[in-house]
PDB file of N, CA and C in Angstrom:
ATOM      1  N   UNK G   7     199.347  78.325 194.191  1.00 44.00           N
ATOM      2  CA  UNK G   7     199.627  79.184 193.049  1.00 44.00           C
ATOM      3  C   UNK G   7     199.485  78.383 191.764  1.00 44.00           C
ATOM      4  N   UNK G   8     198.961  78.948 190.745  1.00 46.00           N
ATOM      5  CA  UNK G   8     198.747  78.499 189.415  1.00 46.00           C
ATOM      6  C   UNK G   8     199.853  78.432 188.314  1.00 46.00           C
ATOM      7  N   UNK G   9     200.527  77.509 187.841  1.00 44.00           N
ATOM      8  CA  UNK G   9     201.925  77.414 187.548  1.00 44.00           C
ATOM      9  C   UNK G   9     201.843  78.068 186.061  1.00 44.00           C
ATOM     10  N   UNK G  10     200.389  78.568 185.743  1.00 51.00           N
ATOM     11  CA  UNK G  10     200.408  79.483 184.454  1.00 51.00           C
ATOM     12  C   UNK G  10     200.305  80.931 184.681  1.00 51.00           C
ATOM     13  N   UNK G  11     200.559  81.395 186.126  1.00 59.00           N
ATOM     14  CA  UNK G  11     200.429  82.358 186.111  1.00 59.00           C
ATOM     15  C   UNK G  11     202.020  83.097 186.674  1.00 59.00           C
ATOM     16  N   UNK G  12     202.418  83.892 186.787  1.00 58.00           N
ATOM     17  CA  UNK G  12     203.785  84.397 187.107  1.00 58.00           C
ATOM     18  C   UNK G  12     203.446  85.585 188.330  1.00 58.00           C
ATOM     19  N   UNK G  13     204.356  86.027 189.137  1.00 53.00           N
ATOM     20  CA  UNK G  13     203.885  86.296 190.789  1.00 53.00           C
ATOM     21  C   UNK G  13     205.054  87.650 191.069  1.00 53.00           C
ATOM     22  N   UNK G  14     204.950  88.410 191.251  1.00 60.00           N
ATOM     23  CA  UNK G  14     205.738  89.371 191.887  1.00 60.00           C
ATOM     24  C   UNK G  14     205.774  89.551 193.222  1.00 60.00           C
ATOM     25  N   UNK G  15     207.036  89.386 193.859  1.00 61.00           N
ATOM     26  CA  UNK G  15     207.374  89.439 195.481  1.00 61.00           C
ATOM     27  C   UNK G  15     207.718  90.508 196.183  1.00 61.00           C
ATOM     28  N   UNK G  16     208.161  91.057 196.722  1.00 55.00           N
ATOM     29  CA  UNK G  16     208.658  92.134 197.685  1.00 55.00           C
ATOM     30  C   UNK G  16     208.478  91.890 198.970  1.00 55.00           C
ATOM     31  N   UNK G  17     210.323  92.172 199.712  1.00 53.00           N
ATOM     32  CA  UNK G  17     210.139  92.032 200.494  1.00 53.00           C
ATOM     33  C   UNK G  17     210.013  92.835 201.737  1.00 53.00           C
ATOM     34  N   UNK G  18     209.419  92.666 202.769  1.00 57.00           N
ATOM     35  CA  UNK G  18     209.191  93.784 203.326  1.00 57.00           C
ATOM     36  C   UNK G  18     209.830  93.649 204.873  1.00 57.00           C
ATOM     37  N   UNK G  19     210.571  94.822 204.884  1.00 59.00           N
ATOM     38  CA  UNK G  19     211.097  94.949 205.905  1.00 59.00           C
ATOM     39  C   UNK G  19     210.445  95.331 207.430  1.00 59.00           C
ATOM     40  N   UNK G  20     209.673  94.486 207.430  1.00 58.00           N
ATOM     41  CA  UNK G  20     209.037  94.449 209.013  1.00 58.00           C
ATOM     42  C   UNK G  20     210.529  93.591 210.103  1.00 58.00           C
ATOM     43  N   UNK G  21     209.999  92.923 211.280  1.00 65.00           N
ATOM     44  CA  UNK G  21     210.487  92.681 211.956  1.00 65.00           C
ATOM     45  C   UNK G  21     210.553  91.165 211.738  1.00 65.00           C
ATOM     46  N   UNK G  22     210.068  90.669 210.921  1.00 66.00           N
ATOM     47  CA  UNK G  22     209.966  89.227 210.622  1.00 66.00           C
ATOM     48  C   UNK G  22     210.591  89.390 208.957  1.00 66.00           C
ATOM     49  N   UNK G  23     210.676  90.357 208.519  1.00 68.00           N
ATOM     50  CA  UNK G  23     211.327  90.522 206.782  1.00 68.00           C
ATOM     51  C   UNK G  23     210.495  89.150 206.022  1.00 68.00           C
ATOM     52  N   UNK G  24     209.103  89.537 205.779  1.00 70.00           N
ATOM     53  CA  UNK G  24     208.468  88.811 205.683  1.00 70.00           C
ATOM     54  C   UNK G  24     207.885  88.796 203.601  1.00 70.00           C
ATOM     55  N   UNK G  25     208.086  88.571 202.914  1.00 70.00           N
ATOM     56  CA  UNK G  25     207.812  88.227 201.592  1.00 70.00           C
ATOM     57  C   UNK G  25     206.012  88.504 201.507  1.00 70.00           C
ATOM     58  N   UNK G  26     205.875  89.636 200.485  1.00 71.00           N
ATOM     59  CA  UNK G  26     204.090  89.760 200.064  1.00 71.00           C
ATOM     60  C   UNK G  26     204.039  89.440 198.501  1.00 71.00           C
ATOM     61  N   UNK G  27     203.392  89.132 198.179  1.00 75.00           N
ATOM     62  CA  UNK G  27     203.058  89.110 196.859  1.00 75.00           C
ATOM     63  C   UNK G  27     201.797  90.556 196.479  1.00 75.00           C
ATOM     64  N   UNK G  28     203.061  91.215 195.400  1.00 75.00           N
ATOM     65  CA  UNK G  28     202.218  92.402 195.353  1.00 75.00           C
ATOM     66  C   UNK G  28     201.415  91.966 193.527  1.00 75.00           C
ATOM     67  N   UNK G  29     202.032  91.503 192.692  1.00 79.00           N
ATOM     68  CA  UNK G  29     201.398  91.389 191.172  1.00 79.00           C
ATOM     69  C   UNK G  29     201.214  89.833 191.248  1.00 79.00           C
ATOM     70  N   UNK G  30     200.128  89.598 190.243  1.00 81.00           N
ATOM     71  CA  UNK G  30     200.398  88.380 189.903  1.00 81.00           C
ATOM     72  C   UNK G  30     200.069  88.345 188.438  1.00 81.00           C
ATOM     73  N   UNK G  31     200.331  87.814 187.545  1.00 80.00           N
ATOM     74  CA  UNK G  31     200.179  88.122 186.065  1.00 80.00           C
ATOM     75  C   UNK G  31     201.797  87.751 185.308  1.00 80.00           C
ATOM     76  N   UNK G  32     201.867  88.491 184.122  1.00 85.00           N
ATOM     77  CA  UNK G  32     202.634  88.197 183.151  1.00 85.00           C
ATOM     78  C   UNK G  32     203.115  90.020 182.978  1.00 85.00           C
ATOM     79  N   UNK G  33     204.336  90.050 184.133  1.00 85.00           N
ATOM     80  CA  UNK G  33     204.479  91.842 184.298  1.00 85.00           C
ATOM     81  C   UNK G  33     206.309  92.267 184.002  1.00 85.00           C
ATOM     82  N   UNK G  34     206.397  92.775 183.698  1.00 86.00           N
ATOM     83  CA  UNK G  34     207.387  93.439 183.260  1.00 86.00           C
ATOM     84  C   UNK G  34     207.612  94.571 184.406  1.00 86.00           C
ATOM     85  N   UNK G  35     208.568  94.653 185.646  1.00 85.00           N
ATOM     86  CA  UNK G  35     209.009  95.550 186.742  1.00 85.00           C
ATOM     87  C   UNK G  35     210.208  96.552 186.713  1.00 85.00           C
ATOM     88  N   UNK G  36     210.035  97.289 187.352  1.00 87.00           N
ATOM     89  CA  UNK G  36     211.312  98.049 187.746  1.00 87.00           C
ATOM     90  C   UNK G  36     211.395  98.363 189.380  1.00 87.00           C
ATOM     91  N   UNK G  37     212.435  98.359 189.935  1.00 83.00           N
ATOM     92  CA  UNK G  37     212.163  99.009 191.653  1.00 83.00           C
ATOM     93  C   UNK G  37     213.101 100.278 191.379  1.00 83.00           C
ATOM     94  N   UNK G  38     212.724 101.170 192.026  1.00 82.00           N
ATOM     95  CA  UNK G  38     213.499 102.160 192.845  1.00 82.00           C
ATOM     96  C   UNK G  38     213.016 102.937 194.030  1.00 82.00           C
ATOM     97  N   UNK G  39     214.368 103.279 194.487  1.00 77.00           N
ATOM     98  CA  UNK G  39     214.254 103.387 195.671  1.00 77.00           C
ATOM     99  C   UNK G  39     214.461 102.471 196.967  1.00 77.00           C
ATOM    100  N   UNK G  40     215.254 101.605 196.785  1.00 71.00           N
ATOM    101  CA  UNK G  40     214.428 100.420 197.228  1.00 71.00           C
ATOM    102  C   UNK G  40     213.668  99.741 197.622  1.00 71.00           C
ATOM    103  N   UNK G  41     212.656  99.943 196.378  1.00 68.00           N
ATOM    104  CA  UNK G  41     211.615  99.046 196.090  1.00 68.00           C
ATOM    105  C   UNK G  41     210.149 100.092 196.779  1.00 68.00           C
ATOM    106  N   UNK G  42     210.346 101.097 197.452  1.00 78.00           N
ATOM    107  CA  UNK G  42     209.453 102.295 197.569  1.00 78.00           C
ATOM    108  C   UNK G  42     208.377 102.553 196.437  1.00 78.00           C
ATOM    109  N   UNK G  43     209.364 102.537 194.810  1.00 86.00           N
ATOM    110  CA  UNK G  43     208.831 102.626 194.080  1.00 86.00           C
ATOM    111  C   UNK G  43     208.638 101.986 192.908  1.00 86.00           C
ATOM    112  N   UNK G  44     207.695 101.439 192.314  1.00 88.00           N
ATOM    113  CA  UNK G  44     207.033 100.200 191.734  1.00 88.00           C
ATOM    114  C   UNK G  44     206.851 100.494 190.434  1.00 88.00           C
ATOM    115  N   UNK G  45     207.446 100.924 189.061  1.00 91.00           N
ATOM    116  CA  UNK G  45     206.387 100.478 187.818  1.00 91.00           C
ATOM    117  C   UNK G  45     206.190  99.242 187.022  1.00 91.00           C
ATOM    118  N   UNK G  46     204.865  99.119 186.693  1.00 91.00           N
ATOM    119  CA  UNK G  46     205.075  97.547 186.318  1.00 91.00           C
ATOM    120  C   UNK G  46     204.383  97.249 184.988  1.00 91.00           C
ATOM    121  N   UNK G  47     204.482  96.711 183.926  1.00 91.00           N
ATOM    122  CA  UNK G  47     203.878  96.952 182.748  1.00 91.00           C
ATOM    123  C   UNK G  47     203.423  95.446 182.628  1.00 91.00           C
ATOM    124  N   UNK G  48     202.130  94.857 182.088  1.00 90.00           N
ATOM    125  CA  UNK G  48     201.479  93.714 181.631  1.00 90.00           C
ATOM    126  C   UNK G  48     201.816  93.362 180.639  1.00 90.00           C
ATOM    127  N   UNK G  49     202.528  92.547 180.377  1.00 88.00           N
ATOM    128  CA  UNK G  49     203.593  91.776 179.012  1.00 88.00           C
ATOM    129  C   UNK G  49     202.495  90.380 178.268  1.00 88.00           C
ATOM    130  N   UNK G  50     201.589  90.477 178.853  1.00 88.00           N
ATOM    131  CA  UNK G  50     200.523  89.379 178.198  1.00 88.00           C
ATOM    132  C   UNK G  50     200.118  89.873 176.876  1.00 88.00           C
ATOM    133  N   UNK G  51     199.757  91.102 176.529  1.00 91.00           N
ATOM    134  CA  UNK G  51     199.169  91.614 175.605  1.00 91.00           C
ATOM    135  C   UNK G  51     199.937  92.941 174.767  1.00 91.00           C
ATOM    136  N   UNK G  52     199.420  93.467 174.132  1.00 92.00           N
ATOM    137  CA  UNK G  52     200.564  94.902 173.602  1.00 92.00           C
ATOM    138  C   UNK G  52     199.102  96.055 174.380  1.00 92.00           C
ATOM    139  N   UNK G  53     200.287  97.370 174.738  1.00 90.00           N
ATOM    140  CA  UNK G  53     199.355  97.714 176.168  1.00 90.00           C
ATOM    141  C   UNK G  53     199.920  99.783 175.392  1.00 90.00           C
ATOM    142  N   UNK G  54     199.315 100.206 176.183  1.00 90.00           N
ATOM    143  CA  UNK G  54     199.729 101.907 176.519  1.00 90.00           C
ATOM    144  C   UNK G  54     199.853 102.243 177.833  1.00 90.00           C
ATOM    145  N   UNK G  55     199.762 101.209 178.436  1.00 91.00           N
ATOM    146  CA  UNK G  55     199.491 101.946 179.980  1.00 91.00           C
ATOM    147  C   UNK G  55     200.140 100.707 181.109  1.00 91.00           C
ATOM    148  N   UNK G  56     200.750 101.545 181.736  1.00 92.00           N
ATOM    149  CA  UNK G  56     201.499 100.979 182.762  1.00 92.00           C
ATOM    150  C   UNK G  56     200.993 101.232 184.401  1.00 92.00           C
ATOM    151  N   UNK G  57     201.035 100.546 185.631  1.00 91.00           N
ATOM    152  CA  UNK G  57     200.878 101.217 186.406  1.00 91.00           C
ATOM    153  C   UNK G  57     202.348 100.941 187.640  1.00 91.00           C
ATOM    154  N   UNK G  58     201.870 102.004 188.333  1.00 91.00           N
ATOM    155  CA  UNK G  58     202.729 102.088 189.322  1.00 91.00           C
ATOM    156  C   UNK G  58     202.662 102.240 190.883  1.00 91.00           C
ATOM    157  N   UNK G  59     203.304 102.272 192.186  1.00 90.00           N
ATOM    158  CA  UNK G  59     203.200 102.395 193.065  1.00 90.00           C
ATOM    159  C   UNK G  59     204.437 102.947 194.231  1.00 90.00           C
ATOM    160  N   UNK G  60     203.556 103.634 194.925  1.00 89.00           N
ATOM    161  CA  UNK G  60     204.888 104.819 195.361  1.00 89.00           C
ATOM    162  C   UNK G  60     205.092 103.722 197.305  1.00 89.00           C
ATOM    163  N   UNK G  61     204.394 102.736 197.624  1.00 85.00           N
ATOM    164  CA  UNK G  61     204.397 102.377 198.592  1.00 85.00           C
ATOM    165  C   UNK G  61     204.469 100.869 198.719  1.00 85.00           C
ATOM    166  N   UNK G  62     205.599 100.463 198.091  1.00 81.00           N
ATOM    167  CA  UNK G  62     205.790  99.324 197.895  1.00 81.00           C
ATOM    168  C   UNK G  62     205.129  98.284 197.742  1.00 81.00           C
ATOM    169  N   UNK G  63     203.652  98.524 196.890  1.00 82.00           N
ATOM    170  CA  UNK G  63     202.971  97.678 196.330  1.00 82.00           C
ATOM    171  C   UNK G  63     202.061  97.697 196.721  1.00 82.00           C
ATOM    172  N   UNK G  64     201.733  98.313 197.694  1.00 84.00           N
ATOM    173  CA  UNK G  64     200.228  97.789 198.685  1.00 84.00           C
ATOM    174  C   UNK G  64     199.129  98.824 197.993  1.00 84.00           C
ATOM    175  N   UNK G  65     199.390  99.758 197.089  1.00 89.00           N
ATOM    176  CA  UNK G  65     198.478 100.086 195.928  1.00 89.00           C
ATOM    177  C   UNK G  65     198.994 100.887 194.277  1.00 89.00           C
ATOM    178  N   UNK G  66     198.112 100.098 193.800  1.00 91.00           N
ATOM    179  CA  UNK G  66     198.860 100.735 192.891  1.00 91.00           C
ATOM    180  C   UNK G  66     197.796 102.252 191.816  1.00 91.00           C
ATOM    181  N   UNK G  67     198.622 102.789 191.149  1.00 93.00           N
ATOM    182  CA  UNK G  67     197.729 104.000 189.883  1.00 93.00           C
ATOM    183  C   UNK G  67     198.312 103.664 188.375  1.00 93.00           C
ATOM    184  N   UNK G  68     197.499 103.503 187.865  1.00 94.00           N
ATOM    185  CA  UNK G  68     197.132 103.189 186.170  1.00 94.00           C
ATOM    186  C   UNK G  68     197.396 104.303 185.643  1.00 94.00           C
ATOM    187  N   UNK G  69     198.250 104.293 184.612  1.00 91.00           N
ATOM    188  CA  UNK G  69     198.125 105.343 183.841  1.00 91.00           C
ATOM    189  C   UNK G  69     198.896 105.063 182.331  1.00 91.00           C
ATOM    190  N   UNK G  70     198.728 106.225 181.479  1.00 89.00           N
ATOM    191  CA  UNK G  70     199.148 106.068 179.818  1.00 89.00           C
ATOM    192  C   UNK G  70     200.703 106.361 179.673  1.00 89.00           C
ATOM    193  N   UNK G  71     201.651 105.305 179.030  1.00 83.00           N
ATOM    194  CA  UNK G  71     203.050 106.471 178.618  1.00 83.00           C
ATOM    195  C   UNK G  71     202.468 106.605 177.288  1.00 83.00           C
ATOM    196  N   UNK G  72     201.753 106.643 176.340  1.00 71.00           N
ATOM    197  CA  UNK G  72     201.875 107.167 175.415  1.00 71.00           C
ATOM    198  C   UNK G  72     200.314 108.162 175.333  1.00 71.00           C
ATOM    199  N   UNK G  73     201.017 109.480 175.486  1.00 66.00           N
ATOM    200  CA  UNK G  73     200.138 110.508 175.354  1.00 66.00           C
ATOM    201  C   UNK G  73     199.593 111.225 174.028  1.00 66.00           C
ATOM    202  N   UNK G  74     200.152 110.692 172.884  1.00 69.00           N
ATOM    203  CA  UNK G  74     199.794 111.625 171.922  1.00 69.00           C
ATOM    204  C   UNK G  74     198.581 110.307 171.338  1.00 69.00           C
ATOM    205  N   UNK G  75     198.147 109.451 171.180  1.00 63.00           N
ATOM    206  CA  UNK G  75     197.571 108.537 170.463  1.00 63.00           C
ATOM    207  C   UNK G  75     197.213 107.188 171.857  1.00 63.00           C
ATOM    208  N   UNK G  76     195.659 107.406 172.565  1.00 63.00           N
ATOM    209  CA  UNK G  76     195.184 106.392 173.212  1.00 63.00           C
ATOM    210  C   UNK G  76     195.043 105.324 172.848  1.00 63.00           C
ATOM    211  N   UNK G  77     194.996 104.755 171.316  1.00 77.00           N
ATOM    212  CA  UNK G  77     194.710 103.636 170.507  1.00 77.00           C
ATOM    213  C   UNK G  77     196.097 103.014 170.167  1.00 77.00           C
ATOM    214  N   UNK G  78     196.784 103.765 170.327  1.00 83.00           N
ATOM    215  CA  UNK G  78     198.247 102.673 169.576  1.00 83.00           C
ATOM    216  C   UNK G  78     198.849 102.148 170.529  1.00 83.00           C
ATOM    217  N   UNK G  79     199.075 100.548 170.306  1.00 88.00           N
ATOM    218  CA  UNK G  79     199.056  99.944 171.025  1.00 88.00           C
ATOM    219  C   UNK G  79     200.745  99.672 170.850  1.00 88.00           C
ATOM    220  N   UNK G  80     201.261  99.146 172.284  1.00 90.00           N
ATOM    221  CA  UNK G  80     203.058  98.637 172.057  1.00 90.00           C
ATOM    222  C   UNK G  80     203.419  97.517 173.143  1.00 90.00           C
ATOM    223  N   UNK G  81     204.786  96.937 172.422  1.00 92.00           N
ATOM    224  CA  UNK G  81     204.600  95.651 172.926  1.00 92.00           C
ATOM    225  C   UNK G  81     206.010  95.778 173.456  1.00 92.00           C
ATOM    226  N   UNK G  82     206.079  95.794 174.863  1.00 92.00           N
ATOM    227  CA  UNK G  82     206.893  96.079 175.596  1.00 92.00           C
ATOM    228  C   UNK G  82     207.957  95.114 176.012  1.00 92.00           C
ATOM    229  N   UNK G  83     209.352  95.830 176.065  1.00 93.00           N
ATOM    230  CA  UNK G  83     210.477  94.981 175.970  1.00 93.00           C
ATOM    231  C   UNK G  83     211.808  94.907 177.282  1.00 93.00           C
ATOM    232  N   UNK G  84     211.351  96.048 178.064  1.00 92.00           N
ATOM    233  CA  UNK G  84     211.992  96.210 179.109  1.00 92.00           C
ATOM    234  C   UNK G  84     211.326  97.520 179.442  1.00 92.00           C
ATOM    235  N   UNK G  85     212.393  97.631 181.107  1.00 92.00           N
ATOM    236  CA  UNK G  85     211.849  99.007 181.614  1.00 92.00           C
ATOM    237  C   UNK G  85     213.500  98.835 182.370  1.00 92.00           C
ATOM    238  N   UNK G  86     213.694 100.052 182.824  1.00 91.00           N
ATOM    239  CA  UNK G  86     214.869 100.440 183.420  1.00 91.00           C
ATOM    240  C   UNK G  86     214.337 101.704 184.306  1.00 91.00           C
ATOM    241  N   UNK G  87     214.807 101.375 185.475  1.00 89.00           N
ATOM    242  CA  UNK G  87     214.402 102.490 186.927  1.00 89.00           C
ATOM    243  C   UNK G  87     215.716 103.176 186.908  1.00 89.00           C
ATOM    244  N   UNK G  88     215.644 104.040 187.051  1.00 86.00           N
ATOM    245  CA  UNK G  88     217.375 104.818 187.577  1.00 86.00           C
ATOM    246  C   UNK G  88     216.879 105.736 188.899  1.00 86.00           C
ATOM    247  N   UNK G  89     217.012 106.416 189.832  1.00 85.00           N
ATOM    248  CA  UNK G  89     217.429 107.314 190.453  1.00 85.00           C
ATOM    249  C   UNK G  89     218.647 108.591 189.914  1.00 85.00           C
ATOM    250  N   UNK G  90     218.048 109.577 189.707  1.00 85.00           N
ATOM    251  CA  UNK G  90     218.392 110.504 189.121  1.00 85.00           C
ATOM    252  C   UNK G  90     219.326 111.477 190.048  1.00 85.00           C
ATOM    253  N   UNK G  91     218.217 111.917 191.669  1.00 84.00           N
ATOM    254  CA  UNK G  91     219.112 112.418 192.860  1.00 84.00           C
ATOM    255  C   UNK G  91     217.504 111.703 193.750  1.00 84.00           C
ATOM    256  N   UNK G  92     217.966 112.530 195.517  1.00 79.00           N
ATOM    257  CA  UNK G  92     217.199 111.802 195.999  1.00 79.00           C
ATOM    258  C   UNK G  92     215.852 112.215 195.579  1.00 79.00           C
ATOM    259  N   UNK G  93     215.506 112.724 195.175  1.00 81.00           N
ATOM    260  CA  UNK G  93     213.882 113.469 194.890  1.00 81.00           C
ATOM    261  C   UNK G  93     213.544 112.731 193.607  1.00 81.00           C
ATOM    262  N   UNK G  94     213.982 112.395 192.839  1.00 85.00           N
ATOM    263  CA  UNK G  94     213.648 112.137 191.728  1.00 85.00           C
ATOM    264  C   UNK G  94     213.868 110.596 191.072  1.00 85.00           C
ATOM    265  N   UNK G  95     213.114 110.058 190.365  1.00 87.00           N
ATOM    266  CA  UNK G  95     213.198 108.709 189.728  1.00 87.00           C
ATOM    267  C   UNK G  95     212.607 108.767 188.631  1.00 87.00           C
ATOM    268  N   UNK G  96     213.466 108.057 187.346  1.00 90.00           N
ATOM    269  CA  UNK G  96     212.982 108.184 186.061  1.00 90.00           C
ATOM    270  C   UNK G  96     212.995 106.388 185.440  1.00 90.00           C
ATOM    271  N   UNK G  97     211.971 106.275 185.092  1.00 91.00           N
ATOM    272  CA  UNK G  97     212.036 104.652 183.803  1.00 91.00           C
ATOM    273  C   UNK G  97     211.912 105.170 182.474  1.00 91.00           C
ATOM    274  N   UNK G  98     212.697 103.891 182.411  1.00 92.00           N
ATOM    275  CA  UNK G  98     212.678 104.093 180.416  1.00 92.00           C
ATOM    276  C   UNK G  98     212.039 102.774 180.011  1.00 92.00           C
ATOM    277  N   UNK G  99     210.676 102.879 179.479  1.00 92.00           N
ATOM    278  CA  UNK G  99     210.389 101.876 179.042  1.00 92.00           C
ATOM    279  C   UNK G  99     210.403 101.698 177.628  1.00 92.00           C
ATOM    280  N   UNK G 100     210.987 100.846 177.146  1.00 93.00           N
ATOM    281  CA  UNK G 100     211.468 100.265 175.909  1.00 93.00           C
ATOM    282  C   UNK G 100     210.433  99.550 175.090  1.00 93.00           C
ATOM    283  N   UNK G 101     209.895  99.941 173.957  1.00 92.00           N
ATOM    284  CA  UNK G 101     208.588  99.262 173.242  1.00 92.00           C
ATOM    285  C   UNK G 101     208.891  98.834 171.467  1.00 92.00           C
ATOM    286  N   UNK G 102     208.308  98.306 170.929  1.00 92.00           N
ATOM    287  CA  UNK G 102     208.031  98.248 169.600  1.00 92.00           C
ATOM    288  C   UNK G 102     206.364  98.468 169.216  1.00 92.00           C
ATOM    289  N   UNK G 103     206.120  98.941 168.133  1.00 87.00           N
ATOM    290  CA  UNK G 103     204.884  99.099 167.670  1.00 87.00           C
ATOM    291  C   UNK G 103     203.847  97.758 167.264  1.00 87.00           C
ATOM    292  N   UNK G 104     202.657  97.767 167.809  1.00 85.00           N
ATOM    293  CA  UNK G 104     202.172  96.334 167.521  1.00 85.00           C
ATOM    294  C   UNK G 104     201.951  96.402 166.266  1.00 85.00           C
ATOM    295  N   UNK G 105     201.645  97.478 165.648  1.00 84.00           N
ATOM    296  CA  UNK G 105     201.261  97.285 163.989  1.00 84.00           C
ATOM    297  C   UNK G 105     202.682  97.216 163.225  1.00 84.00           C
ATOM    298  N   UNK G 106     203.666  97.419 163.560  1.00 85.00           N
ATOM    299  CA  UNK G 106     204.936  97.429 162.870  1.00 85.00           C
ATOM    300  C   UNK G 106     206.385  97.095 163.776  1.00 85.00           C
ATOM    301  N   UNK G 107     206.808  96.034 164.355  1.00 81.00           N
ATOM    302  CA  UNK G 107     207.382  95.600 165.465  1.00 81.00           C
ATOM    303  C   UNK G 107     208.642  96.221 164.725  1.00 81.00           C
ATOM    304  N   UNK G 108     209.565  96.801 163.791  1.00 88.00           N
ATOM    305  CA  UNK G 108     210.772  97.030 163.514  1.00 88.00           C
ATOM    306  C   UNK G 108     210.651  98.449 164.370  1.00 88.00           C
ATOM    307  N   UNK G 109     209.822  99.052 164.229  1.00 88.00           N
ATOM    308  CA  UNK G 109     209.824 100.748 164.667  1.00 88.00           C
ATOM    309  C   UNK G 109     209.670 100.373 166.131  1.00 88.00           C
ATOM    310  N   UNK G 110     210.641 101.090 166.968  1.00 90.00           N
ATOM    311  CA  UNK G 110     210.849 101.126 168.199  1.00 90.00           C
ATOM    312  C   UNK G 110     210.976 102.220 168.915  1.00 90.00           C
ATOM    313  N   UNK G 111     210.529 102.331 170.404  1.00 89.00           N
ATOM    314  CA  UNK G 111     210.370 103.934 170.712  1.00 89.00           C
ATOM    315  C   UNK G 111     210.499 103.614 172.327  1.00 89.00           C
ATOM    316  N   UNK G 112     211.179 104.731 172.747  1.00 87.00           N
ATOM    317  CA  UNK G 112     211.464 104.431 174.143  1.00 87.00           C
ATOM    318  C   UNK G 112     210.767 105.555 175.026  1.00 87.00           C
ATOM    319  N   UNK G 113     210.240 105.426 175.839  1.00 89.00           N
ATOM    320  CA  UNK G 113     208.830 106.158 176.498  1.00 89.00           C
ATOM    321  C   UNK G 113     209.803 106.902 178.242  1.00 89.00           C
ATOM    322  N   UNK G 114     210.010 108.112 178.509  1.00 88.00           N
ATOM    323  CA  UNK G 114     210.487 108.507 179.840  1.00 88.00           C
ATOM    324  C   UNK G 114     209.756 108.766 180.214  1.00 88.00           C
ATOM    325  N   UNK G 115     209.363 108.237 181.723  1.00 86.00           N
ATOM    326  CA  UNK G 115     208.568 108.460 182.679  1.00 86.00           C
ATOM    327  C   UNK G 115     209.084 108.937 184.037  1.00 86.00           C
ATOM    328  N   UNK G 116     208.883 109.773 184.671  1.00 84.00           N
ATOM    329  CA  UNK G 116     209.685 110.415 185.841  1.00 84.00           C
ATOM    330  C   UNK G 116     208.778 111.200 186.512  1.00 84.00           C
TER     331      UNK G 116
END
């Protein structure tokens, strides 16, 4: 492993409870579910798009939290997973604006 790069683990409950490496990069996570469900945001750069995974990592889907404006970019500061009931899971990802870091905006995804 490359000591400039940063590694996301999960572990997986086989019969050996054996450790995979599902990210590798500079990522910002949340689990829920335990760990069923994955969003993970790229903290290297200021981003719109996060991705996620409903199967504990072994793939993931790309997509935008900010829907009104594809170009504005945000520089992300946390994420928070909750479980809402069993059907449901919501993150709050927490951002500032790259063109104006005081203005801050928190993005629900569920």
């Amino acid at each position: 492993m490359d000591s400039s790069d940063s590694y996301v683990f999960i572990l997986q409950n086989t019969e050996k409870n054996q450790w995979h490496q599902i990210l590798q990069g500079n990522f910002l996570h949340s689990f829920a579910k335990n760990g069923h469900f994955i969003l993970a945001i790229d903290q290297s750069k200021p981003t719109n798009q996060f991705i996620y995974s409903t199967d504990f990592g072994q793939s993931w889907i790309k997509s935008n939290f900010s829907l009104n404006d594809y170009n504005q970019l945000f520089i992300v500061d946390d994420i928070i997973g909750r479980e809402l009931n069993s059907n449901l899971v919501e993150f709050l990802i927490f951002t500032r604006e790259e063109s104006d870091s005081k203005v801050r905006r928190i993005f629900k995804i569920s």
